[in-house]
């Protein structure tokens, strides 16, 4: 059982100016029609629902009203169930009591929006007013707070790569008769191969890790983006390569200091 906002528009014409109902993956746009409800994606995930399933709207403690799901729409804040006025009347046997007005204020300046908000809130019949810009700012601040977590993961991954490659270089033996550049090629060839394999494995395993992290960070009323864009892969490859190059560059001077005779005497 989950709490959701029941959205019943008085008119369907012009609704697309205020509301975009679409599939997140296929970008297919939906039109609100009679014969079922459209629900938001996070709500469907929490209740394990899909198109064609039946949900029950709780009318009172003893009565539940069945509704068929006709589509699942992309949404990132709060849960919504979208119904037509006709379907609402069939279910609840009464007309909806409309308690919300949608206003398109995109052509107004920020100062005029603030002035209008103050004027509306002075009216006794107006309980609250929410600007889409405020919701966008709230989401942006929420995503900004995740930047620290992302940087911690990047730094931790970089340190891990540094430690592994450094230790691999450190335990390599300098063979008597090899020139410095030959030793470097011998050691770096292994490191480059491990780096490439690590990048390929990370691109595959990172997809699952990303999904896990995103779902762990989410709360019930919020959904974060699930897709990974191409620049994320490019940055990951470049950072991993940069860490590997930094280790190899630093180890070149360390390898030159190894005493060839002493290295042959070492049990290691």
PDB file of N, CA and C in Angstrom, residues 78-176:
ATOM      1  N   UNK A  78       7.385  12.338  -6.215  1.00  0.00           N
ATOM      2  CA  UNK A  78       6.055  11.952  -5.742  1.00  0.00           C
ATOM      3  C   UNK A  78       5.432  10.884  -6.652  1.00  0.00           C
ATOM      4  N   UNK A  79       4.321  10.334  -6.179  1.00  0.00           N
ATOM      5  CA  UNK A  79       3.600   9.307  -6.925  1.00  0.00           C
ATOM      6  C   UNK A  79       2.276   9.871  -7.424  1.00  0.00           C
ATOM      7  N   UNK A  80       1.910   9.506  -8.650  1.00  0.00           N
ATOM      8  CA  UNK A  80       0.667  10.006  -9.232  1.00  0.00           C
ATOM      9  C   UNK A  80      -0.118   8.877  -9.877  1.00  0.00           C
ATOM     10  N   UNK A  81      -1.439   9.008  -9.790  1.00  0.00           N
ATOM     11  CA  UNK A  81      -2.366   8.156 -10.529  1.00  0.00           C
ATOM     12  C   UNK A  81      -3.235   9.096 -11.349  1.00  0.00           C
ATOM     13  N   UNK A  82      -3.204   8.945 -12.677  1.00  0.00           N
ATOM     14  CA  UNK A  82      -3.930   9.840 -13.568  1.00  0.00           C
ATOM     15  C   UNK A  82      -5.206   9.150 -14.050  1.00  0.00           C
ATOM     16  N   UNK A  83      -6.342   9.826 -13.855  1.00  0.00           N
ATOM     17  CA  UNK A  83      -7.652   9.306 -14.260  1.00  0.00           C
ATOM     18  C   UNK A  83      -8.426  10.389 -15.019  1.00  0.00           C
ATOM     19  N   UNK A  84      -9.270   9.953 -15.937  1.00  0.00           N
ATOM     20  CA  UNK A  84     -10.164  10.909 -16.590  1.00  0.00           C
ATOM     21  C   UNK A  84     -11.341  11.205 -15.656  1.00  0.00           C
ATOM     22  N   UNK A  85     -12.016  12.310 -15.932  1.00  0.00           N
ATOM     23  CA  UNK A  85     -13.175  12.676 -15.116  1.00  0.00           C
ATOM     24  C   UNK A  85     -14.269  11.612 -15.222  1.00  0.00           C
ATOM     25  N   UNK A  86     -14.460  11.053 -16.413  1.00  0.00           N
ATOM     26  CA  UNK A  86     -15.495  10.026 -16.605  1.00  0.00           C
ATOM     27  C   UNK A  86     -15.201   8.782 -15.773  1.00  0.00           C
ATOM     28  N   UNK A  87     -13.946   8.337 -15.758  1.00  0.00           N
ATOM     29  CA  UNK A  87     -13.579   7.158 -14.975  1.00  0.00           C
ATOM     30  C   UNK A  87     -13.720   7.429 -13.482  1.00  0.00           C
ATOM     31  N   UNK A  88     -13.379   8.657 -13.081  1.00  0.00           N
ATOM     32  CA  UNK A  88     -13.521   9.007 -11.669  1.00  0.00           C
ATOM     33  C   UNK A  88     -14.981   8.913 -11.239  1.00  0.00           C
ATOM     34  N   UNK A  89     -15.886   9.431 -12.059  1.00  0.00           N
ATOM     35  CA  UNK A  89     -17.305   9.386 -11.716  1.00  0.00           C
ATOM     36  C   UNK A  89     -17.838   7.950 -11.658  1.00  0.00           C
ATOM     37  N   UNK A  90     -17.337   7.092 -12.562  1.00  0.00           N
ATOM     38  CA  UNK A  90     -17.761   5.695 -12.540  1.00  0.00           C
ATOM     39  C   UNK A  90     -17.300   4.999 -11.262  1.00  0.00           C
ATOM     40  N   UNK A  91     -16.129   5.329 -10.812  1.00  0.00           N
ATOM     41  CA  UNK A  91     -15.574   4.665  -9.632  1.00  0.00           C
ATOM     42  C   UNK A  91     -16.166   5.223  -8.336  1.00  0.00           C
ATOM     43  N   UNK A  92     -16.165   6.548  -8.196  1.00  0.00           N
ATOM     44  CA  UNK A  92     -16.559   7.170  -6.938  1.00  0.00           C
ATOM     45  C   UNK A  92     -18.023   7.601  -6.918  1.00  0.00           C
ATOM     46  N   UNK A  93     -18.702   7.456  -8.070  1.00  0.00           N
ATOM     47  CA  UNK A  93     -20.128   7.784  -8.178  1.00  0.00           C
ATOM     48  C   UNK A  93     -20.408   9.237  -7.809  1.00  0.00           C
ATOM     49  N   UNK A  94     -19.478  10.101  -8.166  1.00  0.00           N
ATOM     50  CA  UNK A  94     -19.668  11.537  -7.952  1.00  0.00           C
ATOM     51  C   UNK A  94     -18.645  12.296  -8.790  1.00  0.00           C
ATOM     52  N   UNK A  95     -18.887  13.586  -8.968  1.00  0.00           N
ATOM     53  CA  UNK A  95     -17.949  14.405  -9.718  1.00  0.00           C
ATOM     54  C   UNK A  95     -16.752  14.775  -8.836  1.00  0.00           C
ATOM     55  N   UNK A  96     -15.605  14.952  -9.424  1.00  0.00           N
ATOM     56  CA  UNK A  96     -14.433  15.339  -8.623  1.00  0.00           C
ATOM     57  C   UNK A  96     -14.597  16.733  -8.039  1.00  0.00           C
ATOM     58  N   UNK A  97     -14.023  16.930  -6.886  1.00  0.00           N
ATOM     59  CA  UNK A  97     -13.967  18.260  -6.280  1.00  0.00           C
ATOM     60  C   UNK A  97     -12.607  18.856  -6.632  1.00  0.00           C
ATOM     61  N   UNK A  98     -12.602  19.669  -7.657  1.00  0.00           N
ATOM     62  CA  UNK A  98     -11.326  20.205  -8.152  1.00  0.00           C
ATOM     63  C   UNK A  98     -10.739  21.193  -7.151  1.00  0.00           C
ATOM     64  N   UNK A  99      -9.482  20.965  -6.833  1.00  0.00           N
ATOM     65  CA  UNK A  99      -8.843  21.793  -5.795  1.00  0.00           C
ATOM     66  C   UNK A  99      -7.475  22.316  -6.222  1.00  0.00           C
ATOM     67  N   UNK A 100      -7.213  22.294  -7.538  1.00  0.00           N
ATOM     68  CA  UNK A 100      -5.914  22.755  -8.009  1.00  0.00           C
ATOM     69  C   UNK A 100      -6.073  23.427  -9.376  1.00  0.00           C
ATOM     70  N   UNK A 101      -5.317  24.490  -9.571  1.00  0.00           N
ATOM     71  CA  UNK A 101      -5.317  25.199 -10.850  1.00  0.00           C
ATOM     72  C   UNK A 101      -3.893  25.223 -11.391  1.00  0.00           C
ATOM     73  N   UNK A 102      -3.748  24.853 -12.662  1.00  0.00           N
ATOM     74  CA  UNK A 102      -2.451  24.896 -13.319  1.00  0.00           C
ATOM     75  C   UNK A 102      -2.351  26.181 -14.129  1.00  0.00           C
ATOM     76  N   UNK A 103      -1.283  26.943 -13.905  1.00  0.00           N
ATOM     77  CA  UNK A 103      -1.073  28.208 -14.597  1.00  0.00           C
ATOM     78  C   UNK A 103       0.231  28.162 -15.377  1.00  0.00           C
ATOM     79  N   UNK A 104       0.203  28.677 -16.587  1.00  0.00           N
ATOM     80  CA  UNK A 104       1.401  28.751 -17.412  1.00  0.00           C
ATOM     81  C   UNK A 104       1.967  30.153 -17.301  1.00  0.00           C
ATOM     82  N   UNK A 105       3.089  30.275 -16.599  1.00  0.00           N
ATOM     83  CA  UNK A 105       3.666  31.586 -16.306  1.00  0.00           C
ATOM     84  C   UNK A 105       5.032  31.770 -16.955  1.00  0.00           C
ATOM     85  N   UNK A 106       5.330  30.979 -17.969  1.00  0.00           N
ATOM     86  CA  UNK A 106       6.670  31.004 -18.556  1.00  0.00           C
ATOM     87  C   UNK A 106       7.013  32.356 -19.180  1.00  0.00           C
ATOM     88  N   UNK A 107       6.009  33.119 -19.574  1.00  0.00           N
ATOM     89  CA  UNK A 107       6.272  34.401 -20.221  1.00  0.00           C
ATOM     90  C   UNK A 107       6.432  35.537 -19.213  1.00  0.00           C
ATOM     91  N   UNK A 108       6.230  35.252 -17.944  1.00  0.00           N
ATOM     92  CA  UNK A 108       6.355  36.291 -16.924  1.00  0.00           C
ATOM     93  C   UNK A 108       7.780  36.350 -16.392  1.00  0.00           C
ATOM     94  N   UNK A 109       8.176  37.517 -15.941  1.00  0.00           N
ATOM     95  CA  UNK A 109       9.491  37.685 -15.332  1.00  0.00           C
ATOM     96  C   UNK A 109       9.463  37.104 -13.921  1.00  0.00           C
ATOM     97  N   UNK A 110      10.649  36.920 -13.346  1.00  0.00           N
ATOM     98  CA  UNK A 110      10.740  36.349 -12.001  1.00  0.00           C
ATOM     99  C   UNK A 110      10.064  37.254 -10.980  1.00  0.00           C
ATOM    100  N   UNK A 111      10.243  38.552 -11.110  1.00  0.00           N
ATOM    101  CA  UNK A 111       9.631  39.484 -10.164  1.00  0.00           C
ATOM    102  C   UNK A 111       8.106  39.436 -10.262  1.00  0.00           C
ATOM    103  N   UNK A 112       7.599  39.308 -11.490  1.00  0.00           N
ATOM    104  CA  UNK A 112       6.136  39.245 -11.679  1.00  0.00           C
ATOM    105  C   UNK A 112       5.587  37.933 -11.118  1.00  0.00           C
ATOM    106  N   UNK A 113       6.327  36.856 -11.252  1.00  0.00           N
ATOM    107  CA  UNK A 113       5.887  35.586 -10.683  1.00  0.00           C
ATOM    108  C   UNK A 113       5.806  35.685  -9.161  1.00  0.00           C
ATOM    109  N   UNK A 114       6.805  36.299  -8.571  1.00  0.00           N
ATOM    110  CA  UNK A 114       6.806  36.463  -7.109  1.00  0.00           C
ATOM    111  C   UNK A 114       5.641  37.328  -6.659  1.00  0.00           C
ATOM    112  N   UNK A 115       5.397  38.406  -7.396  1.00  0.00           N
ATOM    113  CA  UNK A 115       4.285  39.307  -7.066  1.00  0.00           C
ATOM    114  C   UNK A 115       2.950  38.581  -7.188  1.00  0.00           C
ATOM    115  N   UNK A 116       2.795  37.802  -8.258  1.00  0.00           N
ATOM    116  CA  UNK A 116       1.552  37.057  -8.464  1.00  0.00           C
ATOM    117  C   UNK A 116       1.358  36.019  -7.368  1.00  0.00           C
ATOM    118  N   UNK A 117       2.424  35.354  -6.966  1.00  0.00           N
ATOM    119  CA  UNK A 117       2.340  34.351  -5.898  1.00  0.00           C
ATOM    120  C   UNK A 117       1.852  34.987  -4.604  1.00  0.00           C
ATOM    121  N   UNK A 118       2.396  36.144  -4.283  1.00  0.00           N
ATOM    122  CA  UNK A 118       1.988  36.837  -3.059  1.00  0.00           C
ATOM    123  C   UNK A 118       0.522  37.237  -3.120  1.00  0.00           C
ATOM    124  N   UNK A 119       0.073  37.702  -4.280  1.00  0.00           N
ATOM    125  CA  UNK A 119      -1.323  38.118  -4.434  1.00  0.00           C
ATOM    126  C   UNK A 119      -2.275  36.928  -4.297  1.00  0.00           C
ATOM    127  N   UNK A 120      -1.899  35.809  -4.876  1.00  0.00           N
ATOM    128  CA  UNK A 120      -2.748  34.621  -4.805  1.00  0.00           C
ATOM    129  C   UNK A 120      -2.810  34.068  -3.388  1.00  0.00           C
ATOM    130  N   UNK A 121      -1.684  34.058  -2.692  1.00  0.00           N
ATOM    131  CA  UNK A 121      -1.647  33.517  -1.335  1.00  0.00           C
ATOM    132  C   UNK A 121      -2.431  34.383  -0.345  1.00  0.00           C
ATOM    133  N   UNK A 122      -2.694  35.624  -0.716  1.00  0.00           N
ATOM    134  CA  UNK A 122      -3.517  36.497   0.139  1.00  0.00           C
ATOM    135  C   UNK A 122      -4.984  36.095   0.090  1.00  0.00           C
ATOM    136  N   UNK A 123      -5.375  35.338  -0.939  1.00  0.00           N
ATOM    137  CA  UNK A 123      -6.769  34.901  -1.070  1.00  0.00           C
ATOM    138  C   UNK A 123      -7.048  33.752  -0.106  1.00  0.00           C
ATOM    139  N   UNK A 124      -8.196  33.796   0.540  1.00  0.00           N
ATOM    140  CA  UNK A 124      -8.537  32.774   1.533  1.00  0.00           C
ATOM    141  C   UNK A 124      -8.688  31.377   0.917  1.00  0.00           C
ATOM    142  N   UNK A 125      -9.098  31.333  -0.350  1.00  0.00           N
ATOM    143  CA  UNK A 125      -9.337  30.036  -0.979  1.00  0.00           C
ATOM    144  C   UNK A 125      -8.035  29.379  -1.463  1.00  0.00           C
ATOM    145  N   UNK A 126      -6.928  30.102  -1.423  1.00  0.00           N
ATOM    146  CA  UNK A 126      -5.640  29.564  -1.883  1.00  0.00           C
ATOM    147  C   UNK A 126      -4.838  29.099  -0.677  1.00  0.00           C
ATOM    148  N   UNK A 127      -4.552  27.822  -0.651  1.00  0.00           N
ATOM    149  CA  UNK A 127      -3.792  27.258   0.464  1.00  0.00           C
ATOM    150  C   UNK A 127      -2.288  27.330   0.227  1.00  0.00           C
ATOM    151  N   UNK A 128      -1.848  27.057  -0.994  1.00  0.00           N
ATOM    152  CA  UNK A 128      -0.419  27.096  -1.304  1.00  0.00           C
ATOM    153  C   UNK A 128      -0.241  27.289  -2.801  1.00  0.00           C
ATOM    154  N   UNK A 129       0.983  27.693  -3.165  1.00  0.00           N
ATOM    155  CA  UNK A 129       1.326  27.848  -4.575  1.00  0.00           C
ATOM    156  C   UNK A 129       2.747  27.338  -4.768  1.00  0.00           C
ATOM    157  N   UNK A 130       2.931  26.505  -5.773  1.00  0.00           N
ATOM    158  CA  UNK A 130       4.244  25.912  -6.040  1.00  0.00           C
ATOM    159  C   UNK A 130       4.652  26.218  -7.478  1.00  0.00           C
ATOM    160  N   UNK A 131       5.837  26.764  -7.641  1.00  0.00           N
ATOM    161  CA  UNK A 131       6.373  27.041  -8.965  1.00  0.00           C
ATOM    162  C   UNK A 131       7.217  25.851  -9.418  1.00  0.00           C
ATOM    163  N   UNK A 132       7.114  25.533 -10.705  1.00  0.00           N
ATOM    164  CA  UNK A 132       7.911  24.425 -11.248  1.00  0.00           C
ATOM    165  C   UNK A 132       9.402  24.706 -11.060  1.00  0.00           C
ATOM    166  N   UNK A 133       9.788  25.974 -11.172  1.00  0.00           N
ATOM    167  CA  UNK A 133      11.195  26.333 -10.978  1.00  0.00           C
ATOM    168  C   UNK A 133      11.685  25.937  -9.587  1.00  0.00           C
ATOM    169  N   UNK A 134      10.795  26.066  -8.579  1.00  0.00           N
ATOM    170  CA  UNK A 134      11.175  25.689  -7.222  1.00  0.00           C
ATOM    171  C   UNK A 134      11.393  24.186  -7.111  1.00  0.00           C
ATOM    172  N   UNK A 135      10.535  23.414  -7.778  1.00  0.00           N
ATOM    173  CA  UNK A 135      10.706  21.957  -7.768  1.00  0.00           C
ATOM    174  C   UNK A 135      12.003  21.563  -8.469  1.00  0.00           C
ATOM    175  N   UNK A 136      12.282  22.230  -9.581  1.00  0.00           N
ATOM    176  CA  UNK A 136      13.518  21.958 -10.302  1.00  0.00           C
ATOM    177  C   UNK A 136      14.739  22.281  -9.446  1.00  0.00           C
ATOM    178  N   UNK A 137      14.669  23.364  -8.701  1.00  0.00           N
ATOM    179  CA  UNK A 137      15.781  23.736  -7.831  1.00  0.00           C
ATOM    180  C   UNK A 137      15.958  22.720  -6.706  1.00  0.00           C
ATOM    181  N   UNK A 138      14.832  22.218  -6.186  1.00  0.00           N
ATOM    182  CA  UNK A 138      14.899  21.210  -5.126  1.00  0.00           C
ATOM    183  C   UNK A 138      15.597  19.950  -5.623  1.00  0.00           C
ATOM    184  N   UNK A 139      15.222  19.506  -6.820  1.00  0.00           N
ATOM    185  CA  UNK A 139      15.852  18.317  -7.405  1.00  0.00           C
ATOM    186  C   UNK A 139      17.329  18.575  -7.681  1.00  0.00           C
ATOM    187  N   UNK A 140      17.643  19.764  -8.183  1.00  0.00           N
ATOM    188  CA  UNK A 140      19.041  20.098  -8.482  1.00  0.00           C
ATOM    189  C   UNK A 140      19.887  20.080  -7.217  1.00  0.00           C
ATOM    190  N   UNK A 141      19.349  20.607  -6.118  1.00  0.00           N
ATOM    191  CA  UNK A 141      20.076  20.596  -4.845  1.00  0.00           C
ATOM    192  C   UNK A 141      20.260  19.168  -4.334  1.00  0.00           C
ATOM    193  N   UNK A 142      19.244  18.354  -4.547  1.00  0.00           N
ATOM    194  CA  UNK A 142      19.326  16.954  -4.128  1.00  0.00           C
ATOM    195  C   UNK A 142      20.424  16.227  -4.901  1.00  0.00           C
ATOM    196  N   UNK A 143      20.476  16.479  -6.218  1.00  0.00           N
ATOM    197  CA  UNK A 143      21.508  15.847  -7.034  1.00  0.00           C
ATOM    198  C   UNK A 143      22.891  16.391  -6.697  1.00  0.00           C
ATOM    199  N   UNK A 144      22.950  17.674  -6.352  1.00  0.00           N
ATOM    200  CA  UNK A 144      24.232  18.272  -5.984  1.00  0.00           C
ATOM    201  C   UNK A 144      24.798  17.626  -4.726  1.00  0.00           C
ATOM    202  N   UNK A 145      23.917  17.232  -3.805  1.00  0.00           N
ATOM    203  CA  UNK A 145      24.388  16.595  -2.574  1.00  0.00           C
ATOM    204  C   UNK A 145      25.003  15.231  -2.834  1.00  0.00           C
ATOM    205  N   UNK A 146      24.673  14.638  -3.995  1.00  0.00           N
ATOM    206  CA  UNK A 146      25.262  13.344  -4.352  1.00  0.00           C
ATOM    207  C   UNK A 146      26.661  13.492  -4.947  1.00  0.00           C
ATOM    208  N   UNK A 147      27.034  14.717  -5.309  1.00  0.00           N
ATOM    209  CA  UNK A 147      28.352  14.918  -5.898  1.00  0.00           C
ATOM    210  C   UNK A 147      29.464  14.468  -4.954  1.00  0.00           C
ATOM    211  N   UNK A 148      29.292  14.710  -3.649  1.00  0.00           N
ATOM    212  CA  UNK A 148      30.299  14.304  -2.670  1.00  0.00           C
ATOM    213  C   UNK A 148      30.480  12.794  -2.684  1.00  0.00           C
ATOM    214  N   UNK A 149      29.359  12.062  -2.758  1.00  0.00           N
ATOM    215  CA  UNK A 149      29.436  10.603  -2.807  1.00  0.00           C
ATOM    216  C   UNK A 149      30.177  10.150  -4.068  1.00  0.00           C
ATOM    217  N   UNK A 150      29.885  10.810  -5.191  1.00  0.00           N
ATOM    218  CA  UNK A 150      30.531  10.446  -6.451  1.00  0.00           C
ATOM    219  C   UNK A 150      32.032  10.692  -6.380  1.00  0.00           C
ATOM    220  N   UNK A 151      32.443  11.827  -5.809  1.00  0.00           N
ATOM    221  CA  UNK A 151      33.870  12.120  -5.700  1.00  0.00           C
ATOM    222  C   UNK A 151      34.575  11.150  -4.777  1.00  0.00           C
ATOM    223  N   UNK A 152      33.917  10.757  -3.697  1.00  0.00           N
ATOM    224  CA  UNK A 152      34.507   9.764  -2.793  1.00  0.00           C
ATOM    225  C   UNK A 152      34.754   8.448  -3.526  1.00  0.00           C
ATOM    226  N   UNK A 153      33.776   8.028  -4.344  1.00  0.00           N
ATOM    227  CA  UNK A 153      33.928   6.793  -5.113  1.00  0.00           C
ATOM    228  C   UNK A 153      35.069   6.914  -6.124  1.00  0.00           C
ATOM    229  N   UNK A 154      35.166   8.066  -6.784  1.00  0.00           N
ATOM    230  CA  UNK A 154      36.232   8.265  -7.783  1.00  0.00           C
ATOM    231  C   UNK A 154      37.601   8.238  -7.123  1.00  0.00           C
ATOM    232  N   UNK A 155      37.744   8.951  -6.011  1.00  0.00           N
ATOM    233  CA  UNK A 155      39.037   8.990  -5.316  1.00  0.00           C
ATOM    234  C   UNK A 155      39.407   7.609  -4.783  1.00  0.00           C
ATOM    235  N   UNK A 156      38.431   6.905  -4.212  1.00  0.00           N
ATOM    236  CA  UNK A 156      38.695   5.566  -3.692  1.00  0.00           C
ATOM    237  C   UNK A 156      39.121   4.615  -4.809  1.00  0.00           C
ATOM    238  N   UNK A 157      38.438   4.705  -5.958  1.00  0.00           N
ATOM    239  CA  UNK A 157      38.806   3.854  -7.091  1.00  0.00           C
ATOM    240  C   UNK A 157      40.195   4.202  -7.603  1.00  0.00           C
ATOM    241  N   UNK A 158      40.526   5.494  -7.630  1.00  0.00           N
ATOM    242  CA  UNK A 158      41.850   5.907  -8.077  1.00  0.00           C
ATOM    243  C   UNK A 158      42.947   5.418  -7.153  1.00  0.00           C
ATOM    244  N   UNK A 159      42.723   5.529  -5.843  1.00  0.00           N
ATOM    245  CA  UNK A 159      43.711   5.041  -4.881  1.00  0.00           C
ATOM    246  C   UNK A 159      43.890   3.530  -4.983  1.00  0.00           C
ATOM    247  N   UNK A 160      42.790   2.824  -5.197  1.00  0.00           N
ATOM    248  CA  UNK A 160      42.875   1.372  -5.344  1.00  0.00           C
ATOM    249  C   UNK A 160      43.695   0.998  -6.579  1.00  0.00           C
ATOM    250  N   UNK A 161      43.430   1.690  -7.685  1.00  0.00           N
ATOM    251  CA  UNK A 161      44.203   1.441  -8.902  1.00  0.00           C
ATOM    252  C   UNK A 161      45.682   1.755  -8.682  1.00  0.00           C
ATOM    253  N   UNK A 162      45.950   2.844  -7.986  1.00  0.00           N
ATOM    254  CA  UNK A 162      47.337   3.233  -7.719  1.00  0.00           C
ATOM    255  C   UNK A 162      48.048   2.177  -6.882  1.00  0.00           C
ATOM    256  N   UNK A 163      47.393   1.716  -5.825  1.00  0.00           N
ATOM    257  CA  UNK A 163      48.014   0.733  -4.931  1.00  0.00           C
ATOM    258  C   UNK A 163      48.298  -0.580  -5.654  1.00  0.00           C
ATOM    259  N   UNK A 164      47.326  -1.049  -6.424  1.00  0.00           N
ATOM    260  CA  UNK A 164      47.498  -2.325  -7.126  1.00  0.00           C
ATOM    261  C   UNK A 164      48.632  -2.243  -8.141  1.00  0.00           C
ATOM    262  N   UNK A 165      48.614  -1.209  -8.975  1.00  0.00           N
ATOM    263  CA  UNK A 165      49.653  -1.079  -9.994  1.00  0.00           C
ATOM    264  C   UNK A 165      51.022  -0.815  -9.374  1.00  0.00           C
ATOM    265  N   UNK A 166      51.061  -0.050  -8.303  1.00  0.00           N
ATOM    266  CA  UNK A 166      52.336   0.239  -7.634  1.00  0.00           C
ATOM    267  C   UNK A 166      52.942  -1.032  -7.069  1.00  0.00           C
ATOM    268  N   UNK A 167      52.107  -1.843  -6.414  1.00  0.00           N
ATOM    269  CA  UNK A 167      52.617  -3.093  -5.835  1.00  0.00           C
ATOM    270  C   UNK A 167      53.072  -4.067  -6.912  1.00  0.00           C
ATOM    271  N   UNK A 168      52.336  -4.123  -8.023  1.00  0.00           N
ATOM    272  CA  UNK A 168      52.761  -4.998  -9.115  1.00  0.00           C
ATOM    273  C   UNK A 168      54.114  -4.571  -9.663  1.00  0.00           C
ATOM    274  N   UNK A 169      54.310  -3.294  -9.777  1.00  0.00           N
ATOM    275  CA  UNK A 169      55.599  -2.790 -10.249  1.00  0.00           C
ATOM    276  C   UNK A 169      56.700  -3.028  -9.231  1.00  0.00           C
ATOM    277  N   UNK A 170      56.353  -2.876  -7.974  1.00  0.00           N
ATOM    278  CA  UNK A 170      57.335  -2.932  -6.907  1.00  0.00           C
ATOM    279  C   UNK A 170      57.921  -4.325  -6.725  1.00  0.00           C
ATOM    280  N   UNK A 171      57.122  -5.362  -7.043  1.00  0.00           N
ATOM    281  CA  UNK A 171      57.600  -6.722  -6.826  1.00  0.00           C
ATOM    282  C   UNK A 171      58.222  -7.308  -8.090  1.00  0.00           C
ATOM    283  N   UNK A 172      58.240  -6.554  -9.199  1.00  0.00           N
ATOM    284  CA  UNK A 172      58.870  -7.033 -10.426  1.00  0.00           C
ATOM    285  C   UNK A 172      60.395  -7.050 -10.251  1.00  0.00           C
ATOM    286  N   UNK A 173      61.054  -8.070 -10.812  1.00  0.00           N
ATOM    287  CA  UNK A 173      62.503  -8.232 -10.657  1.00  0.00           C
ATOM    288  C   UNK A 173      63.217  -7.665 -11.869  1.00  0.00           C
ATOM    289  N   UNK A 174      64.267  -6.911 -11.630  1.00  0.00           N
ATOM    290  CA  UNK A 174      65.086  -6.379 -12.711  1.00  0.00           C
ATOM    291  C   UNK A 174      66.151  -7.406 -13.076  1.00  0.00           C
ATOM    292  N   UNK A 175      66.067  -7.951 -14.272  1.00  0.00           N
ATOM    293  CA  UNK A 175      66.966  -9.018 -14.693  1.00  0.00           C
ATOM    294  C   UNK A 175      68.303  -8.437 -15.138  1.00  0.00           C
ATOM    295  N   UNK A 176      69.393  -9.097 -14.714  1.00  0.00           N
ATOM    296  CA  UNK A 176      70.729  -8.641 -15.059  1.00  0.00           C
ATOM    297  C   UNK A 176      70.905  -8.603 -16.569  1.00  0.00           C
TER     298      UNK A 176
END
